[in-house]
Short mmCIF file of C-alpha atoms in Angstrom, two decimals:
data_model
loop_
_atom_site.label_atom_id
_atom_site.label_comp_id
_atom_site.label_asym_id
_atom_site.label_seq_id
_atom_site.Cartn_x
_atom_site.Cartn_y
_atom_site.Cartn_z
CA UNK E 42 10.00 9.57 -7.06
CA UNK E 43 9.52 7.30 -10.07
CA UNK E 44 7.05 8.22 -12.80
CA UNK E 45 4.28 5.84 -13.75
CA UNK E 46 3.66 5.68 -17.48
CA UNK E 47 -0.12 5.84 -17.68
CA UNK E 48 0.58 7.61 -20.97
CA UNK E 49 3.59 6.06 -22.76
CA UNK E 50 4.80 8.43 -25.46
CA UNK E 51 5.56 7.08 -28.94
CA UNK E 52 5.90 8.34 -32.50
CA UNK E 53 2.17 7.93 -33.16
CA UNK E 54 1.64 11.13 -31.15
CA UNK E 55 4.09 13.23 -33.16
CA UNK E 56 2.38 15.93 -35.23
CA UNK E 57 5.41 16.94 -37.28
CA UNK E 58 5.54 20.42 -35.72
CA UNK E 59 8.56 20.34 -33.41
CA UNK E 60 7.46 22.97 -30.86
CA UNK E 61 4.04 21.40 -30.39
CA UNK E 62 5.54 17.91 -30.09
CA UNK E 63 8.02 19.06 -27.43
CA UNK E 64 5.25 20.67 -25.41
CA UNK E 65 3.08 17.57 -25.75
CA UNK E 66 5.96 15.47 -24.40
CA UNK E 67 6.25 17.83 -21.42
CA UNK E 68 2.52 17.53 -20.74
CA UNK E 69 2.75 13.75 -20.90
CA UNK E 70 5.74 13.78 -18.53
CA UNK E 71 3.83 15.89 -15.98
CA UNK E 72 0.81 13.62 -16.35
CA UNK E 73 2.93 10.53 -15.68
CA UNK E 74 4.63 12.30 -12.78
CA UNK E 75 1.25 13.03 -11.21
CA UNK E 76 0.29 9.38 -11.67
CA UNK E 77 3.52 8.34 -9.95
CA UNK E 78 2.83 10.52 -6.92
CA UNK E 79 -0.70 9.15 -6.72
CA UNK E 80 0.45 5.53 -7.01
CA UNK E 81 3.16 6.00 -4.36
CA UNK E 82 0.62 7.77 -2.13
CA UNK E 83 2.35 11.12 -1.76
CA UNK E 84 0.77 13.61 0.62
CA UNK E 85 -2.01 15.94 -0.51
CA UNK E 86 0.18 19.11 -0.77
CA UNK E 87 2.60 17.27 -3.08
CA UNK E 88 -0.23 16.01 -5.29
CA UNK E 89 -1.69 19.50 -5.35
CA UNK E 90 1.64 21.06 -6.39
CA UNK E 91 2.16 18.59 -9.25
CA UNK E 92 -1.43 19.05 -10.38
CA UNK E 93 -1.10 22.85 -10.35
CA UNK E 94 2.14 22.62 -12.34
CA UNK E 95 0.35 20.46 -14.91
CA UNK E 96 -2.55 22.92 -15.16
CA UNK E 97 -0.22 25.92 -15.51
CA UNK E 98 1.80 24.25 -18.26
CA UNK E 99 -1.43 23.25 -20.03
CA UNK E 100 -2.47 26.92 -20.17
CA UNK E 101 0.97 27.84 -21.51
CA UNK E 102 0.76 25.11 -24.16
CA UNK E 103 -2.73 26.17 -25.23
CA UNK E 104 -1.53 29.75 -25.75
CA UNK E 105 1.44 28.53 -27.82
CA UNK E 106 -0.67 26.15 -29.88
CA UNK E 107 -3.43 28.68 -30.53
CA UNK E 108 -0.81 31.18 -31.68
CA UNK E 109 0.44 28.68 -34.28
CA UNK E 110 -3.03 27.77 -35.51
CA UNK E 111 -4.04 31.43 -35.75
CA UNK E 112 -1.27 32.10 -38.27
CA UNK E 113 -2.65 29.42 -40.59
CA UNK E 114 -6.38 29.16 -39.72
CA UNK E 115 -7.33 32.72 -38.76
CA UNK E 116 -11.13 32.83 -38.20
CA UNK E 117 -11.48 29.39 -39.81
CA UNK E 118 -13.98 26.89 -38.38
CA UNK E 119 -11.10 24.61 -37.33
CA UNK E 120 -9.47 27.36 -35.29
CA UNK E 121 -12.75 28.37 -33.62
CA UNK E 122 -13.59 24.77 -32.77
CA UNK E 123 -10.07 24.16 -31.45
CA UNK E 124 -10.24 27.14 -29.10
CA UNK E 125 -13.64 25.95 -27.91
CA UNK E 126 -12.15 22.53 -27.15
CA UNK E 127 -9.44 24.16 -25.05
CA UNK E 128 -12.01 26.25 -23.19
CA UNK E 129 -14.16 23.20 -22.44
CA UNK E 130 -11.10 21.34 -21.19
CA UNK E 131 -10.20 24.12 -18.74
CA UNK E 132 -13.81 24.24 -17.51
CA UNK E 133 -13.93 20.49 -16.90
CA UNK E 134 -10.62 20.48 -15.03
CA UNK E 135 -11.83 23.39 -12.88
CA UNK E 136 -15.04 21.50 -12.10
CA UNK E 137 -13.18 18.36 -11.06
CA UNK E 138 -10.76 20.42 -8.99
CA UNK E 139 -13.61 22.14 -7.15
CA UNK E 140 -14.92 18.73 -6.10
CA UNK E 141 -11.65 18.15 -4.28
CA UNK E 142 -12.25 21.27 -2.22
CA UNK E 143 -15.82 20.46 -1.27
CA UNK E 144 -17.13 16.97 -1.97
CA UNK E 145 -14.62 14.20 -2.66
CA UNK E 146 -11.18 13.33 -1.20
CA UNK E 147 -8.42 15.02 -3.19
CA UNK E 148 -6.60 11.80 -4.09
CA UNK E 149 -9.88 10.38 -5.43
CA UNK E 150 -10.36 13.51 -7.54
CA UNK E 151 -6.79 13.21 -8.85
CA UNK E 152 -7.55 9.65 -9.96
CA UNK E 153 -10.63 10.88 -11.83
CA UNK E 154 -8.57 13.69 -13.32
CA UNK E 155 -5.88 11.30 -14.49
CA UNK E 156 -8.45 9.21 -16.31
CA UNK E 157 -9.98 12.31 -17.89
CA UNK E 158 -6.62 13.89 -18.78
CA UNK E 159 -5.20 10.72 -20.31
CA UNK E 160 -8.21 10.18 -22.55
CA UNK E 161 -8.57 13.86 -23.46
CA UNK E 162 -4.90 14.41 -24.24
CA UNK E 163 -4.57 11.25 -26.32
CA UNK E 164 -7.73 12.07 -28.29
CA UNK E 165 -6.80 15.74 -28.68
CA UNK E 166 -3.32 14.97 -30.01
CA UNK E 167 -4.28 12.07 -32.26
CA UNK E 168 -7.51 13.50 -33.61
CA UNK E 169 -7.45 17.31 -33.55
CA UNK E 170 -3.81 18.39 -33.37
CA UNK E 171 -2.58 15.87 -35.94
CA UNK E 172 -5.29 16.89 -38.40
CA UNK E 173 -4.46 20.58 -38.06
CA UNK E 174 -0.71 19.90 -38.17
CA UNK E 175 -1.10 17.94 -41.42
CA UNK E 176 -2.98 20.89 -42.91
CA UNK E 177 -0.25 23.29 -41.74
CA UNK E 178 2.47 21.15 -43.32
CA UNK E 179 0.44 21.03 -46.54
CA UNK E 180 0.09 24.82 -46.59
CA UNK E 181 3.83 25.20 -45.95
CA UNK E 182 4.40 23.06 -49.04
CA UNK E 183 2.26 25.46 -51.12
CA UNK E 184 -1.36 24.27 -50.91
CA UNK E 185 -4.11 26.81 -50.17
CA UNK E 186 -6.15 26.37 -46.96
CA UNK E 187 -9.20 24.59 -48.48
CA UNK E 188 -7.07 22.01 -50.31
CA UNK E 189 -4.77 21.57 -47.30
CA UNK E 190 -7.77 20.84 -45.08
CA UNK E 191 -9.18 18.38 -47.61
CA UNK E 192 -5.85 16.56 -47.85
CA UNK E 193 -5.57 16.40 -44.06
CA UNK E 194 -9.09 14.94 -43.80
CA UNK E 195 -8.21 12.25 -46.32
CA UNK E 196 -5.00 11.37 -44.46
CA UNK E 197 -6.90 11.11 -41.16
CA UNK E 198 -9.61 8.82 -42.55
CA UNK E 199 -9.67 5.09 -43.28
CA UNK E 200 -6.89 3.10 -41.64
CA UNK E 201 -5.67 6.11 -39.64
CA UNK E 202 -9.09 6.48 -38.03
CA UNK E 203 -9.12 2.81 -37.03
CA UNK E 204 -5.60 3.15 -35.59
CA UNK E 205 -6.60 6.21 -33.55
CA UNK E 206 -9.61 4.41 -32.10
CA UNK E 207 -7.49 1.38 -31.18
CA UNK E 208 -4.86 3.55 -29.48
CA UNK E 209 -7.48 5.48 -27.51
CA UNK E 210 -9.10 2.27 -26.26
CA UNK E 211 -5.71 0.92 -25.27
CA UNK E 212 -4.73 4.07 -23.36
CA UNK E 213 -8.07 4.24 -21.53
CA UNK E 214 -7.52 0.71 -20.26
CA UNK E 215 -3.81 1.18 -19.60
CA UNK E 216 -4.15 4.29 -17.43
CA UNK E 217 -6.62 2.72 -14.99
CA UNK E 218 -4.80 -0.60 -14.74
CA UNK E 219 -1.39 1.00 -14.29
CA UNK E 220 -2.52 3.17 -11.38
CA UNK E 221 -4.29 0.22 -9.77
CA UNK E 222 -1.23 -1.99 -10.17
CA UNK E 223 1.14 0.61 -8.71
CA UNK E 224 -1.15 1.16 -5.72
CA UNK E 225 -1.24 -2.59 -5.12
CA UNK E 226 2.57 -2.74 -5.31
CA UNK E 227 2.85 0.10 -2.80
CA UNK E 228 0.43 -1.60 -0.41
CA UNK E 229 2.35 -4.86 -0.78
CA UNK E 230 5.58 -3.04 0.07
CA UNK E 231 3.95 -1.68 3.22
CA UNK E 232 2.79 -5.15 4.23
CA UNK E 233 6.25 -6.57 3.53
CA UNK E 234 7.74 -3.85 5.73
CA UNK E 235 5.40 -4.80 8.58
CA UNK E 236 6.25 -8.47 8.11
CA UNK E 237 9.98 -7.71 8.26
CA UNK E 238 9.43 -5.75 11.47
CA UNK E 239 7.38 -8.59 12.97
CA UNK E 240 10.05 -11.12 11.97
CA UNK E 241 12.74 -8.96 13.56
CA UNK E 242 10.77 -8.76 16.82
CA UNK E 243 10.12 -12.52 16.69
CA UNK E 244 13.81 -13.32 16.24
CA UNK E 245 15.24 -10.85 18.75
CA UNK E 246 12.77 -10.60 21.64
CA UNK E 247 13.79 -12.10 24.99
CA UNK E 248 10.36 -13.73 25.31
CA UNK E 249 10.13 -17.34 24.16
CA UNK E 250 7.60 -17.59 21.32
CA UNK E 251 6.36 -20.55 19.33
CA UNK E 252 3.60 -21.43 16.89
CA UNK E 253 1.82 -24.78 17.03
CA UNK E 254 -0.79 -26.66 15.07
CA UNK E 255 -4.13 -27.61 16.63
CA UNK E 256 -2.48 -30.64 18.28
CA UNK E 257 0.08 -28.32 19.92
CA UNK E 258 2.95 -29.64 17.82
CA UNK E 259 5.50 -26.85 17.31
CA UNK E 260 5.73 -25.62 13.71
CA UNK E 261 7.99 -22.62 14.37
CA UNK E 262 9.89 -21.16 17.32
CA UNK E 263 12.13 -18.17 17.92
CA UNK E 264 15.74 -18.39 19.21
CA UNK E 265 14.71 -17.54 22.80
CA UNK E 266 12.28 -20.47 22.88
CA UNK E 267 14.90 -22.88 21.51
CA UNK E 268 17.47 -21.63 24.01
CA UNK E 269 15.12 -22.16 26.96
CA UNK E 270 14.06 -25.56 25.65
CA UNK E 271 17.71 -26.56 25.25
CA UNK E 272 17.25 -27.81 21.69
CA UNK E 273 18.24 -26.45 18.27
CA UNK E 274 15.37 -25.23 16.13
CA UNK E 275 15.34 -28.39 13.98
CA UNK E 276 14.82 -30.57 17.07
CA UNK E 277 12.08 -28.35 18.49
CA UNK E 278 9.92 -28.54 15.36
CA UNK E 279 7.37 -31.33 15.50
CA UNK E 280 7.61 -31.80 19.28
CA UNK E 281 4.49 -31.37 21.39
CA UNK E 282 4.44 -28.18 23.44
CA UNK E 283 3.63 -30.18 26.58
CA UNK E 284 6.84 -32.13 26.09
CA UNK E 285 8.92 -28.96 25.87
CA UNK E 286 7.03 -27.14 28.64
CA UNK E 287 6.15 -29.81 31.27
CA UNK E 288 4.38 -27.20 33.37
CA UNK E 289 1.46 -27.47 30.94
CA UNK E 290 0.78 -31.00 32.25
CA UNK E 291 0.38 -29.85 35.86
CA UNK E 292 -2.87 -31.28 37.26
CA UNK E 293 -3.83 -28.07 39.05
CA UNK E 294 -3.40 -26.13 35.82
CA UNK E 295 -5.23 -28.65 33.67
CA UNK E 296 -8.51 -28.23 35.57
CA UNK E 297 -9.46 -24.92 33.91
CA UNK E 298 -6.70 -24.29 31.42
CA UNK E 299 -7.95 -26.22 28.40
CA UNK E 300 -11.60 -25.33 28.94
CA UNK E 301 -10.80 -21.61 29.17
CA UNK E 302 -8.67 -21.80 26.04
CA UNK E 303 -11.45 -23.57 24.16
CA UNK E 304 -14.18 -21.11 25.23
CA UNK E 305 -12.32 -17.80 25.08
CA UNK E 306 -9.61 -18.55 22.53
CA UNK E 307 -6.85 -17.41 24.87
CA UNK E 308 -5.39 -18.07 28.31
CA UNK E 309 -2.86 -16.28 30.46
CA UNK E 310 -1.21 -17.33 33.70
CA UNK E 311 1.92 -18.52 35.47
CA UNK E 312 3.29 -22.00 34.85
CA UNK E 313 6.38 -23.62 36.33
CA UNK E 314 8.83 -25.27 33.97
CA UNK E 315 12.14 -27.02 34.28
CA UNK E 316 14.92 -26.27 31.82
CA UNK E 317 16.82 -29.11 30.22
CA UNK E 318 19.63 -28.22 32.67
CA UNK E 319 17.30 -28.96 35.58
CA UNK E 320 16.82 -25.31 36.61
CA UNK E 321 13.26 -24.38 37.62
CA UNK E 322 11.66 -21.29 36.14
CA UNK E 323 8.35 -19.48 36.39
CA UNK E 324 6.87 -18.25 33.11
CA UNK E 325 3.91 -16.05 32.38
CA UNK E 326 2.26 -17.84 29.48
CA UNK E 327 -0.02 -16.12 27.00
CA UNK E 328 -1.59 -18.72 24.74
CA UNK E 329 -3.87 -17.54 21.92
CA UNK E 330 -5.83 -19.32 19.22
CA UNK E 331 -5.44 -18.26 15.58
CA UNK E 332 -8.51 -18.75 13.39
CA UNK E 333 -8.70 -19.18 9.61
CA UNK E 334 -11.09 -17.41 7.23
CA UNK E 335 -13.80 -19.92 8.15
CA UNK E 336 -13.58 -19.02 11.83
CA UNK E 337 -11.98 -22.35 12.78
CA UNK E 338 -8.87 -22.62 14.96
CA UNK E 339 -5.88 -23.40 12.76
CA UNK E 340 -2.93 -22.62 15.05
CA UNK E 341 -1.90 -21.47 18.49
CA UNK E 342 0.64 -18.82 19.49
CA UNK E 343 2.42 -19.29 22.82
CA UNK E 344 4.48 -16.52 24.45
CA UNK E 345 6.51 -17.37 27.56
CA UNK E 346 7.82 -14.44 29.63
CA UNK E 347 10.24 -15.36 32.41
CA UNK E 348 8.87 -13.98 35.70
CA UNK E 349 11.02 -16.04 38.09
CA UNK E 350 12.55 -12.94 39.67
CA UNK E 351 9.13 -11.37 40.16
CA UNK E 352 7.75 -14.54 41.75
CA UNK E 353 10.79 -14.83 44.01
CA UNK E 354 10.46 -11.19 45.02
CA UNK E 355 6.74 -11.65 45.75
CA UNK E 356 7.48 -14.68 47.92
CA UNK E 357 10.12 -12.69 49.81
CA UNK E 358 7.69 -9.84 50.45
CA UNK E 359 5.02 -12.29 51.63
CA UNK E 360 7.50 -13.88 54.06
CA UNK E 361 8.48 -10.47 55.43
CA UNK E 362 4.82 -9.57 55.89
CA UNK E 363 3.90 -12.85 57.61
CA UNK E 364 6.97 -13.55 59.78
CA UNK E 365 8.73 -11.74 62.60
CA UNK E 366 11.90 -10.02 61.37
CA UNK E 367 13.98 -11.08 64.40
CA UNK E 368 12.79 -14.59 65.20
CA UNK E 369 11.48 -15.65 61.78
CA UNK E 370 8.38 -17.04 63.48
CA UNK E 371 4.88 -16.60 61.99
CA UNK E 372 3.20 -13.38 63.11
CA UNK E 373 -0.41 -12.46 63.83
CA UNK E 374 -1.08 -11.48 60.21
CA UNK E 375 -0.27 -14.99 58.98
CA UNK E 376 -2.30 -16.52 61.81
CA UNK E 377 -5.30 -14.35 60.93
CA UNK E 378 -4.86 -15.27 57.25
CA UNK E 379 -4.82 -18.97 58.02
CA UNK E 380 -7.90 -18.71 60.23
#
């Protein structure tokens, strides 16, 4: 399974505290992994497992981070506010998760969660964690807490604040578009798979199949059709279907054939054709109209299934039923049928 980078990591997210940065990278990896499973439409249990792993690691990270901040900001407003932010995050994730179990489809909830997590994590790292990390680094260099906080505030203002806002806007847009794009790619791959299967059936079926324009000129034909017609594919293209299948010009057929096709959009029945070799054959023809987005006929699909053996067998059975087995003369059943 490939990850989908709804949250590309770069040096802008580094706080300067190695342990916190490594855990942030792990969170981002799990977030991107969840996005990948959503984009590639993994099953619900798989999505649930990845989501639970992300939530569990988030709790672990919060405990680690709060332990670091407590050493430097014990009972300070920044520490209290930071813990409150963590608590609110857990509450919001729990609320969204509960919707999956009662109201909304789970994959839809995961998409909402991804959007929330991406924005929250980017903002939390860039705004809160970086500010506190800068203060920690200042205190490690010898500054007391009040001066370290003041220096951190100055470093996070001005151009840095503009940069943070720009990055947050970019990531909000990127996460939604990336998921949408990956879902579209996955759907396209499914369609391409179906098209390959249809093309394989078209090329390898024993039935003769062709596509025509509205004037019944052949625009594509499968190998079986070309073999029955006795022409290579290049010579079949552009020819009128009536020319390749003379049975379509039969007067008895023509009486209701074209009218039925026009009214219903399809016709099915037996027609008799002669191969280029002179051999006669009976085909069951299914002819269907294909309409465009405006509801107008744009093409026709013709499928010819050879039923010569079935017709011959039916004729044999009819002869057995209507003629004496010893003399071959018509019997009473045939006489009654004729009367």
